[in-house]
Amino acid sequence: MKTIIEPFRIKSVEPIYFNTKEERIAILEEAYYNTFLIKSKDVLIDLLTDSGTSAMSSNQWAGIMQGDESYAGSPSFFRFEETIQQITGLPLVIPTHQGRASEKILFSIMGGPGKYFVSNTLFDTTRANIEFSGAEGVDLLCEEGKHPSIPAPFKGNMNTEALKQFIVEKGAANIPLCIITVTNNSGGGQPVSMQNIKEVRKICTQHNIPLFIDACRFAENSYFIKLREPGYANISVREIAKELFSYSDGCTMSAKKDAFANIGGFLAMRDEALALKCRNLLVITEGFPTYGGLAGRDLEAIAIGLNEVLDENYLQYRIRSIEYLTTKLVEAGVPVMQPAGGHAVYLDAKAFLSHIPVQQYPGQALVCALYNEGGIRSVEIGSLMFGKYDEQLQLIPAALELVRLAIPRRVYTQSHIDYVAEVIIEVYQNRSQIKGLTIVEEAPMLRHFTAKLKPIQN
């Protein structure tokens, strides 16, 4: 099989500024060992997130010039709306400035004390918006998704037996929404099967619980279904995506992921009454329903990007790029989530730094080591991001201790990825020298964004 090449040519470049290891050690200390607090100019390879960091295409930039900035009734909105309706089959489309704005609106309306939102796995802002409403977010991940080193084709699936049991325990009336995240970001970027979505749909229908899709990476998930699920090999990704959404009552999406946009998102649904409530809240928080906090040029870029992401040559390249880095690390003995996910490589920090207890945040310690050694910025998805405290203020660890290296779309070349592999392998070989961390300052919610830490010296 020939090398899978990038299905694009580079038309514009941006310089990377190199610094030394000594400089990075000082920079990290000044940032309180939190890479979110590091200036982007001080990062060599930025894998903090794939959200809003994609390279837009020449067609998207051309579309930006056609953006109509009318406050109400812009033709850019109607192109945006029609594109989403065609891809998802969902008739009611509400633009927002990004995915968490969609979540804020939805959970403000549907949430509240005593309510539970169930999911395969909720990501950080989703869970935070649920909890901010007074409700509780509950993850019901399938068993195979809890074991990073053991490959399985659909480790992002929801545990349907656990879902049934939870509904019996809490009562369907107390569960306003079931959410399936595709792909499962907190669970290693792992896909969800169509069969699992259909099974969850059936359970939700039996109990009159609406089902929404967190659709940030719907195209990547649809391509995995094409590759791995029997019966879909000869079906186009566009058709697979349409079927996936057909089992839902609605979706939220951050267009900063699979739409290649630098900003934007949307809510889409079938329920007219719910859509009316969402639009009313949109007007007082985001903007008029035909722009929702976005410029017309952003609406154009999103509409174009949503069609571009369904190009199967692009998706083949995208998935293979993640697999390429995963394979290199596995061959070197590095503990990594297997099989490769859709948008990122996930290091198993608990196994990588087995000498550091979870109370000392091994994931964040690994994030710091990668920056010090190679200027690579990544993000911890473990007990710093998702850990809670019990009544005695003792840490309740997260289910997994991962470090995510999210690959921006159409940004880095193979040589960049080879460099990343070399740095990770070198850090792994010298892992015994890495020390744990303790928190010295934290916010009550989403603490990982702004927390200040320091190394444990003893």
Tab-separated table of C-alpha atoms in Angstrom:
chain	number	residue	atom	x	y	z
A	1	MET	CA	0.000	0.000	0.000
A	2	LYS	CA	1.374	3.391	-1.027
A	3	THR	CA	1.956	6.178	1.489
A	4	ILE	CA	-1.225	8.077	2.315
A	5	ILE	CA	-0.348	11.670	1.506
A	6	GLU	CA	-1.950	14.887	2.698
A	7	PRO	CA	-4.931	15.572	0.382
A	8	PHE	CA	-4.020	19.258	0.156
A	9	ARG	CA	-1.194	21.616	-0.757
A	10	ILE	CA	0.180	24.231	1.633
A	11	LYS	CA	-0.585	27.762	0.452
A	12	SER	CA	0.411	29.835	3.473
A	13	VAL	CA	2.847	29.151	6.308
A	14	GLU	CA	3.321	30.406	9.854
A	15	PRO	CA	6.726	30.399	11.594
A	16	ILE	CA	7.545	28.314	14.651
A	17	TYR	CA	9.845	30.036	17.130
A	18	PHE	CA	12.352	27.709	18.747
A	19	ASN	CA	13.462	27.981	22.359
A	20	THR	CA	15.810	25.957	24.549
A	21	LYS	CA	15.031	23.420	27.238
A	22	GLU	CA	16.418	25.791	29.873
A	23	GLU	CA	14.097	28.536	28.662
A	24	ARG	CA	11.122	26.171	28.705
A	25	ILE	CA	11.838	25.063	32.277
A	26	ALA	CA	11.691	28.718	33.358
A	27	ILE	CA	8.577	29.378	31.278
A	28	LEU	CA	6.763	26.395	32.822
A	29	GLU	CA	7.677	27.495	36.326
A	30	GLU	CA	6.323	30.994	35.612
A	31	ALA	CA	3.111	29.349	34.328
A	32	TYR	CA	2.698	27.414	37.606
A	33	TYR	CA	3.096	24.089	35.788
A	34	ASN	CA	-0.116	24.613	33.841
A	35	THR	CA	0.383	24.640	30.064
A	36	PHE	CA	-2.866	26.578	29.583
A	37	LEU	CA	-1.011	29.522	31.133
A	38	ILE	CA	1.891	29.386	28.646
A	39	LYS	CA	1.952	31.910	25.790
A	40	SER	CA	1.470	30.210	22.426
A	41	LYS	CA	4.636	31.813	21.042
A	42	ASP	CA	6.598	29.737	23.566
A	43	VAL	CA	5.182	26.440	22.228
A	44	LEU	CA	6.915	24.517	19.422
A	45	ILE	CA	4.213	21.950	18.634
A	46	ASP	CA	0.799	22.886	20.023
A	47	LEU	CA	-1.354	19.819	20.663
A	48	LEU	CA	-3.335	21.348	23.507
A	49	THR	CA	-6.546	21.043	21.500
A	50	ASP	CA	-7.939	20.469	18.031
A	51	SER	CA	-10.680	23.018	18.791
A	52	GLY	CA	-10.485	26.149	16.650
A	53	THR	CA	-6.910	25.361	15.638
A	54	SER	CA	-7.546	23.930	12.164
A	55	ALA	CA	-6.123	25.412	8.984
A	56	MET	CA	-8.991	26.709	6.876
A	57	SER	CA	-9.124	25.975	3.163
A	58	SER	CA	-8.883	28.456	0.292
A	59	ASN	CA	-12.628	27.920	-0.260
A	60	GLN	CA	-13.356	28.823	3.352
A	61	TRP	CA	-11.270	31.982	3.099
A	62	ALA	CA	-13.086	32.860	-0.117
A	63	GLY	CA	-16.398	32.222	1.644
A	64	ILE	CA	-15.379	34.593	4.417
A	65	MET	CA	-15.217	37.401	1.838
A	66	GLN	CA	-18.823	36.622	0.866
A	67	GLY	CA	-20.075	36.720	4.452
A	68	ASP	CA	-23.084	38.990	4.847
A	69	GLU	CA	-23.062	40.888	8.147
A	70	SER	CA	-26.741	41.817	8.295
A	71	TYR	CA	-28.055	41.695	11.848
A	72	ALA	CA	-31.149	39.729	10.835
A	73	GLY	CA	-31.939	37.451	7.895
A	74	SER	CA	-28.413	37.221	6.475
A	75	PRO	CA	-28.074	34.922	3.435
A	76	SER	CA	-24.989	33.518	5.166
A	77	PHE	CA	-27.260	32.137	7.904
A	78	PHE	CA	-29.547	30.450	5.394
A	79	ARG	CA	-26.589	28.722	3.718
A	80	PHE	CA	-25.398	27.656	7.196
A	81	GLU	CA	-28.876	26.408	8.122
A	82	GLU	CA	-29.407	24.502	4.882
A	83	THR	CA	-26.024	22.773	5.130
A	84	ILE	CA	-26.740	21.531	8.665
A	85	GLN	CA	-30.253	20.415	7.722
A	86	GLN	CA	-28.911	18.443	4.755
A	87	ILE	CA	-26.184	16.700	6.778
A	88	THR	CA	-28.130	15.994	9.978
A	89	GLY	CA	-31.755	15.874	8.864
A	90	LEU	CA	-32.566	18.052	11.893
A	91	PRO	CA	-34.936	20.862	10.860
A	92	LEU	CA	-34.432	23.485	13.579
A	93	VAL	CA	-30.966	25.090	13.560
A	94	ILE	CA	-29.724	27.649	16.104
A	95	PRO	CA	-26.242	29.197	15.690
A	96	THR	CA	-24.038	29.914	18.708
A	97	HIS	CA	-20.543	31.324	19.133
A	98	GLN	CA	-19.146	27.918	20.157
A	99	GLY	CA	-20.164	24.512	21.512
A	100	ARG	CA	-20.226	25.430	25.199
A	101	ALA	CA	-22.692	28.225	24.412
A	102	SER	CA	-25.022	25.601	22.917
A	103	GLU	CA	-24.577	23.516	26.064
A	104	LYS	CA	-25.226	26.497	28.334
A	105	ILE	CA	-28.514	27.252	26.591
A	106	LEU	CA	-29.686	23.642	26.457
A	107	PHE	CA	-28.835	22.701	30.040
A	108	SER	CA	-30.125	25.980	31.470
A	109	ILE	CA	-33.518	25.028	30.049
A	110	MET	CA	-33.493	21.276	30.674
A	111	GLY	CA	-31.334	21.062	33.800
A	112	GLY	CA	-31.852	21.840	37.453
A	113	PRO	CA	-31.454	20.245	40.891
A	114	GLY	CA	-32.465	16.601	41.172
A	115	LYS	CA	-31.962	15.900	37.464
A	116	TYR	CA	-29.454	13.568	35.803
A	117	PHE	CA	-27.935	13.780	32.338
A	118	VAL	CA	-26.564	10.409	31.224
A	119	SER	CA	-23.851	9.933	28.630
A	120	ASN	CA	-21.195	7.590	27.320
A	121	THR	CA	-18.717	10.199	28.618
A	122	LEU	CA	-19.241	13.940	29.102
A	123	PHE	CA	-16.396	16.291	28.278
A	124	ASP	CA	-15.302	19.097	30.592
A	125	THR	CA	-17.465	22.044	29.510
A	126	THR	CA	-20.485	19.789	28.987
A	127	ARG	CA	-20.256	18.465	32.521
A	128	ALA	CA	-19.591	21.956	33.903
A	129	ASN	CA	-22.696	23.399	32.258
A	130	ILE	CA	-24.783	20.506	33.560
A	131	GLU	CA	-23.467	20.973	37.087
A	132	PHE	CA	-23.871	24.752	36.889
A	133	SER	CA	-27.605	24.176	36.356
A	134	GLY	CA	-27.714	22.131	39.563
A	135	ALA	CA	-28.063	18.800	37.767
A	136	GLU	CA	-25.641	15.871	37.780
A	137	GLY	CA	-23.795	14.388	34.818
A	138	VAL	CA	-23.368	10.607	34.807
A	139	ASP	CA	-20.934	8.673	32.604
A	140	LEU	CA	-21.952	5.153	31.576
A	141	LEU	CA	-18.980	4.070	29.482
A	142	CYS	CA	-18.785	0.516	28.158
A	143	GLU	CA	-16.405	-1.830	29.986
A	144	GLU	CA	-13.875	-2.117	27.152
A	145	GLY	CA	-13.486	1.679	27.153
A	146	LYS	CA	-12.047	1.540	30.667
A	147	HIS	CA	-8.925	-0.392	29.629
A	148	PRO	CA	-6.587	1.823	27.555
A	149	SER	CA	-4.127	-0.857	26.411
A	150	ILE	CA	-6.705	-3.422	25.238
A	151	PRO	CA	-7.880	-2.730	21.654
A	152	ALA	CA	-11.558	-2.882	20.749
A	153	PRO	CA	-13.289	-1.342	17.720
A	154	PHE	CA	-15.856	0.845	19.533
A	155	LYS	CA	-14.526	1.731	22.968
A	156	GLY	CA	-16.596	4.916	23.020
A	157	ASN	CA	-19.889	3.042	23.342
A	158	MET	CA	-22.381	3.588	26.121
A	159	ASN	CA	-23.032	0.696	28.518
A	160	THR	CA	-26.675	-0.015	27.655
A	161	GLU	CA	-27.242	-2.380	30.585
A	162	ALA	CA	-25.981	0.299	32.972
A	163	LEU	CA	-28.301	2.787	31.255
A	164	LYS	CA	-31.319	0.558	31.820
A	165	GLN	CA	-30.382	0.056	35.465
A	166	PHE	CA	-29.804	3.775	36.026
A	167	ILE	CA	-33.228	4.619	34.596
A	168	VAL	CA	-34.844	2.106	36.969
A	169	GLU	CA	-32.918	3.513	39.961
A	170	LYS	CA	-33.460	7.221	39.324
A	171	GLY	CA	-36.686	7.235	37.324
A	172	ALA	CA	-37.074	8.382	33.736
A	173	ALA	CA	-38.825	11.560	34.886
A	174	ASN	CA	-35.567	12.685	36.511
A	175	ILE	CA	-33.490	12.125	33.361
A	176	PRO	CA	-34.272	14.995	30.960
A	177	LEU	CA	-31.668	14.013	28.355
A	178	CYS	CA	-29.324	11.262	27.207
A	179	ILE	CA	-26.193	12.443	25.395
A	180	ILE	CA	-23.885	10.410	23.169
A	181	THR	CA	-20.517	12.051	22.478
A	182	VAL	CA	-19.053	11.142	19.070
A	183	THR	CA	-16.209	10.466	19.103
A	184	ASN	CA	-15.780	9.922	22.846
A	185	ASN	CA	-13.236	12.652	23.643
A	186	SER	CA	-12.717	11.960	27.352
A	187	GLY	CA	-12.563	8.241	26.593
A	188	GLY	CA	-9.589	8.458	24.261
A	189	GLY	CA	-11.185	9.765	21.085
A	190	GLN	CA	-12.792	6.377	20.604
A	191	PRO	CA	-15.753	5.935	18.250
A	192	VAL	CA	-19.325	4.888	18.991
A	193	SER	CA	-20.906	2.188	16.829
A	194	MET	CA	-24.148	2.682	14.936
A	195	GLN	CA	-25.512	-0.412	16.668
A	196	ASN	CA	-24.855	1.165	20.073
A	197	ILE	CA	-26.574	4.390	19.033
A	198	LYS	CA	-29.597	2.390	17.846
A	199	GLU	CA	-29.729	0.449	21.119
A	200	VAL	CA	-29.555	3.646	23.170
A	201	ARG	CA	-32.259	5.172	20.964
A	202	LYS	CA	-34.542	2.196	21.633
A	203	ILE	CA	-34.055	2.463	25.414
A	204	CYS	CA	-34.649	6.220	25.344
A	205	THR	CA	-37.813	5.801	23.293
A	206	GLN	CA	-39.169	3.215	25.744
A	207	HIS	CA	-38.744	5.683	28.602
A	208	ASN	CA	-39.584	8.883	26.706
A	209	ILE	CA	-36.091	10.331	27.220
A	210	PRO	CA	-34.767	12.577	24.417
A	211	LEU	CA	-31.435	11.580	22.849
A	212	PHE	CA	-28.952	14.248	21.733
A	213	ILE	CA	-25.629	13.811	19.952
A	214	ASP	CA	-22.561	15.806	20.972
A	215	ALA	CA	-21.485	16.062	17.351
A	216	CYS	CA	-18.097	17.806	17.535
A	217	ARG	CA	-16.378	14.978	15.650
A	218	PHE	CA	-19.327	13.359	13.856
A	219	ALA	CA	-17.432	12.919	10.570
A	220	GLU	CA	-14.500	11.115	12.199
A	221	ASN	CA	-16.949	8.836	14.049
A	222	SER	CA	-18.852	8.138	10.836
A	223	TYR	CA	-15.628	7.176	9.072
A	224	PHE	CA	-14.783	4.729	11.870
A	225	ILE	CA	-18.213	3.157	11.388
A	226	LYS	CA	-17.413	2.762	7.692
A	227	LEU	CA	-14.065	1.131	8.509
A	228	ARG	CA	-15.045	-1.073	11.437
A	229	GLU	CA	-18.760	-1.838	11.542
A	230	PRO	CA	-20.192	-4.670	9.405
A	231	GLY	CA	-22.524	-3.508	6.670
A	232	TYR	CA	-21.138	0.009	6.220
A	233	ALA	CA	-18.001	-0.493	4.109
A	234	ASN	CA	-19.757	0.483	0.866
A	235	ILE	CA	-21.838	3.321	2.288
A	236	SER	CA	-20.615	6.910	2.002
A	237	VAL	CA	-19.620	8.803	5.128
A	238	ARG	CA	-22.275	11.398	4.342
A	239	GLU	CA	-24.973	8.717	4.341
A	240	ILE	CA	-23.586	7.185	7.550
A	241	ALA	CA	-23.680	10.587	9.244
A	242	LYS	CA	-27.279	11.117	8.116
A	243	GLU	CA	-28.262	7.754	9.616
A	244	LEU	CA	-26.404	8.518	12.847
A	245	PHE	CA	-28.332	11.760	13.336
A	246	SER	CA	-31.621	10.091	12.368
A	247	TYR	CA	-31.667	8.278	15.717
A	248	SER	CA	-31.358	11.557	17.654
A	249	ASP	CA	-33.787	14.229	18.791
A	250	GLY	CA	-31.127	16.876	18.407
A	251	CYS	CA	-27.457	17.718	18.692
A	252	THR	CA	-24.967	20.247	19.949
A	253	MET	CA	-21.804	20.948	18.025
A	254	SER	CA	-18.660	22.970	18.379
A	255	ALA	CA	-17.875	23.886	14.774
A	256	LYS	CA	-14.280	24.442	15.908
A	257	LYS	CA	-13.655	20.712	15.422
A	258	ASP	CA	-15.080	18.863	12.418
A	259	ALA	CA	-16.123	22.041	10.592
A	260	PHE	CA	-12.512	23.365	10.403
A	261	ALA	CA	-13.699	26.724	11.747
A	262	ASN	CA	-11.820	28.943	14.199
A	263	ILE	CA	-15.043	29.841	16.042
A	264	GLY	CA	-18.704	28.831	16.054
A	265	GLY	CA	-21.201	26.157	16.954
A	266	PHE	CA	-24.872	25.309	16.837
A	267	LEU	CA	-27.873	23.579	18.353
A	268	ALA	CA	-30.128	21.542	16.090
A	269	MET	CA	-33.310	19.695	17.053
A	270	ARG	CA	-36.787	18.492	16.106
A	271	ASP	CA	-38.839	19.842	19.032
A	272	GLU	CA	-40.470	23.187	18.156
A	273	ALA	CA	-41.317	24.046	21.776
A	274	LEU	CA	-37.746	23.396	22.955
A	275	ALA	CA	-36.323	25.341	20.005
A	276	LEU	CA	-38.500	28.343	20.924
A	277	LYS	CA	-37.142	28.320	24.487
A	278	CYS	CA	-33.581	27.986	23.180
A	279	ARG	CA	-33.997	30.892	20.756
A	280	ASN	CA	-35.473	33.083	23.503
A	281	LEU	CA	-32.419	32.432	25.684
A	282	LEU	CA	-30.136	32.830	22.660
A	283	VAL	CA	-31.403	36.372	22.075
A	284	ILE	CA	-30.438	37.546	25.569
A	285	THR	CA	-27.086	35.718	25.716
A	286	GLU	CA	-25.714	35.248	22.179
A	287	GLY	CA	-27.605	37.337	19.644
A	288	PHE	CA	-30.429	37.277	17.113
A	289	PRO	CA	-31.392	33.755	15.927
A	290	THR	CA	-29.904	34.262	12.465
A	291	TYR	CA	-26.419	35.049	13.732
A	292	GLY	CA	-26.236	33.739	17.318
A	293	GLY	CA	-23.050	35.502	18.324
A	294	LEU	CA	-21.244	34.852	15.028
A	295	ALA	CA	-20.242	37.077	12.157
A	296	GLY	CA	-21.710	36.253	8.768
A	297	ARG	CA	-18.232	35.302	7.567
A	298	ASP	CA	-18.031	32.656	10.315
A	299	LEU	CA	-21.359	31.180	9.223
A	300	GLU	CA	-19.980	30.894	5.679
A	301	ALA	CA	-16.746	29.231	6.829
A	302	ILE	CA	-18.663	26.691	8.920
A	303	ALA	CA	-21.059	25.796	6.087
A	304	ILE	CA	-18.149	25.180	3.716
A	305	GLY	CA	-16.134	23.279	6.336
A	306	LEU	CA	-19.019	20.930	7.168
A	307	ASN	CA	-19.043	19.768	3.564
A	308	GLU	CA	-15.244	19.579	3.284
A	309	VAL	CA	-14.945	17.322	6.349
A	310	LEU	CA	-17.060	14.648	4.662
A	311	ASP	CA	-14.426	14.184	1.930
A	312	GLU	CA	-13.310	10.579	2.431
A	313	ASN	CA	-9.798	11.252	1.118
A	314	TYR	CA	-9.391	13.782	3.902
A	315	LEU	CA	-10.847	11.413	6.525
A	316	GLN	CA	-8.564	8.583	5.412
A	317	TYR	CA	-5.560	10.879	5.814
A	318	ARG	CA	-6.827	12.225	9.132
A	319	ILE	CA	-7.418	8.841	10.776
A	320	ARG	CA	-4.170	7.425	9.366
A	321	SER	CA	-2.198	10.358	10.804
A	322	ILE	CA	-3.368	9.539	14.332
A	323	GLU	CA	-2.740	5.840	13.745
A	324	TYR	CA	0.788	6.615	12.492
A	325	LEU	CA	1.796	8.297	15.759
A	326	THR	CA	0.044	5.662	17.880
A	327	THR	CA	1.885	2.850	16.079
A	328	LYS	CA	5.271	4.508	16.594
A	329	LEU	CA	4.628	4.802	20.325
A	330	VAL	CA	3.307	1.254	20.720
A	331	GLU	CA	6.397	-0.117	18.961
A	332	ALA	CA	8.560	1.772	21.473
A	333	GLY	CA	6.655	0.299	24.410
A	334	VAL	CA	4.936	3.555	25.388
A	335	PRO	CA	1.569	2.931	27.128
A	336	VAL	CA	-1.021	4.530	24.881
A	337	MET	CA	-4.759	4.228	24.259
A	338	GLN	CA	-5.414	1.516	21.670
A	339	PRO	CA	-6.611	1.426	18.995
A	340	ALA	CA	-5.871	4.910	17.684
A	341	GLY	CA	-8.677	7.405	18.127
A	342	GLY	CA	-9.963	9.955	15.659
A	343	HIS	CA	-8.471	13.317	16.610
A	344	ALA	CA	-5.773	12.685	19.192
A	345	VAL	CA	-3.276	10.292	20.694
A	346	TYR	CA	-3.888	9.528	24.360
A	347	LEU	CA	-1.026	8.495	26.612
A	348	ASP	CA	-1.925	6.294	29.581
A	349	ALA	CA	-0.336	8.469	32.277
A	350	LYS	CA	-1.102	6.017	35.084
A	351	ALA	CA	0.957	3.326	33.365
A	352	PHE	CA	3.511	5.767	31.935
A	353	LEU	CA	4.307	7.213	35.379
A	354	SER	CA	3.395	4.281	37.593
A	355	HIS	CA	5.634	5.632	40.382
A	356	ILE	CA	3.445	8.752	40.791
A	357	PRO	CA	0.198	8.233	42.764
A	358	VAL	CA	-3.019	9.680	41.314
A	359	GLN	CA	-3.148	12.197	44.188
A	360	GLN	CA	-0.030	13.763	42.645
A	361	TYR	CA	-1.587	14.123	39.190
A	362	PRO	CA	0.591	11.911	36.981
A	363	GLY	CA	-1.158	13.180	33.860
A	364	GLN	CA	-0.252	16.790	34.549
A	365	ALA	CA	3.279	15.765	35.495
A	366	LEU	CA	3.587	14.101	32.084
A	367	VAL	CA	2.169	17.178	30.341
A	368	CYS	CA	4.913	19.256	31.994
A	369	ALA	CA	7.631	16.767	31.056
A	370	LEU	CA	6.626	16.827	27.372
A	371	TYR	CA	6.793	20.614	27.340
A	372	ASN	CA	10.148	20.747	29.103
A	373	GLU	CA	11.722	18.153	26.839
A	374	GLY	CA	10.377	19.179	23.456
A	375	GLY	CA	8.185	22.267	23.672
A	376	ILE	CA	5.082	20.134	23.052
A	377	ARG	CA	1.876	21.409	24.631
A	378	SER	CA	-0.722	18.775	25.490
A	379	VAL	CA	-3.561	18.475	27.996
A	380	GLU	CA	-4.284	16.229	30.978
A	381	ILE	CA	-7.581	14.334	30.897
A	382	GLY	CA	-7.596	12.755	34.306
A	383	SER	CA	-7.913	13.714	37.941
A	384	LEU	CA	-6.885	17.347	37.466
A	385	MET	CA	-9.642	17.823	34.882
A	386	PHE	CA	-12.305	15.519	36.321
A	387	GLY	CA	-11.302	14.762	39.912
A	388	LYS	CA	-13.703	15.637	42.743
A	389	TYR	CA	-13.371	15.913	46.517
A	390	ASP	CA	-15.250	13.891	49.117
A	391	GLU	CA	-16.614	15.340	52.366
A	392	GLN	CA	-13.161	15.006	53.952
A	393	LEU	CA	-11.650	16.924	50.998
A	394	GLN	CA	-9.850	13.814	49.797
A	395	LEU	CA	-9.445	13.434	46.041
A	396	ILE	CA	-11.910	11.185	44.224
A	397	PRO	CA	-9.805	10.271	41.158
A	398	ALA	CA	-11.056	10.205	37.588
A	399	ALA	CA	-11.722	6.842	35.949
A	400	LEU	CA	-8.719	7.265	33.624
A	401	GLU	CA	-5.466	9.212	33.842
A	402	LEU	CA	-4.748	10.258	30.256
A	403	VAL	CA	-2.703	12.856	28.426
A	404	ARG	CA	-4.244	13.962	25.148
A	405	LEU	CA	-2.162	15.117	22.211
A	406	ALA	CA	-4.855	16.622	19.974
A	407	ILE	CA	-3.713	17.014	16.370
A	408	PRO	CA	-5.032	20.190	14.703
A	409	ARG	CA	-6.591	19.523	11.306
A	410	ARG	CA	-4.456	20.285	8.215
A	411	VAL	CA	-1.758	22.017	10.292
A	412	TYR	CA	1.235	19.730	10.958
A	413	THR	CA	3.212	17.532	8.577
A	414	GLN	CA	4.674	14.059	9.061
A	415	SER	CA	8.022	15.464	10.196
A	416	HIS	CA	6.274	17.346	12.996
A	417	ILE	CA	4.617	14.102	14.087
A	418	ASP	CA	7.929	12.220	13.911
A	419	TYR	CA	9.417	14.850	16.228
A	420	VAL	CA	6.518	14.431	18.656
A	421	ALA	CA	7.098	10.665	18.726
A	422	GLU	CA	10.812	11.143	19.419
A	423	VAL	CA	10.116	13.475	22.350
A	424	ILE	CA	7.524	11.167	23.912
A	425	ILE	CA	9.811	8.151	23.622
A	426	GLU	CA	12.703	10.067	25.185
A	427	VAL	CA	10.504	11.188	28.087
A	428	TYR	CA	9.331	7.608	28.560
A	429	GLN	CA	12.885	6.326	28.715
A	430	ASN	CA	13.680	8.877	31.468
A	431	ARG	CA	10.302	8.681	33.224
A	432	SER	CA	11.716	7.770	36.647
A	433	GLN	CA	13.052	11.319	36.986
A	434	ILE	CA	9.584	12.899	36.723
A	435	LYS	CA	7.991	14.106	39.963
A	436	GLY	CA	4.359	14.520	40.935
A	437	LEU	CA	2.539	17.808	41.457
A	438	THR	CA	0.305	19.397	44.047
A	439	ILE	CA	-2.321	22.112	43.547
A	440	VAL	CA	-1.688	25.462	45.200
A	441	GLU	CA	-4.664	27.357	43.722
A	442	GLU	CA	-7.809	26.213	41.902
A	443	ALA	CA	-11.212	27.416	40.728
A	444	PRO	CA	-14.386	25.633	41.885
A	445	MET	CA	-15.277	24.548	38.317
A	446	LEU	CA	-13.131	23.717	35.269
A	447	ARG	CA	-10.098	24.094	37.491
A	448	HIS	CA	-7.670	22.653	34.943
A	449	PHE	CA	-7.878	25.813	32.825
A	450	THR	CA	-6.448	28.120	35.495
A	451	ALA	CA	-5.093	25.935	38.326
A	452	LYS	CA	-1.670	26.708	39.733
A	453	LEU	CA	0.562	23.778	40.729
A	454	LYS	CA	4.053	23.078	41.999
A	455	PRO	CA	6.301	20.003	41.998
A	456	ILE	CA	6.443	17.733	45.034
A	457	GLN	CA	10.025	17.791	46.201
A	458	ASN	CA	10.354	14.743	48.475
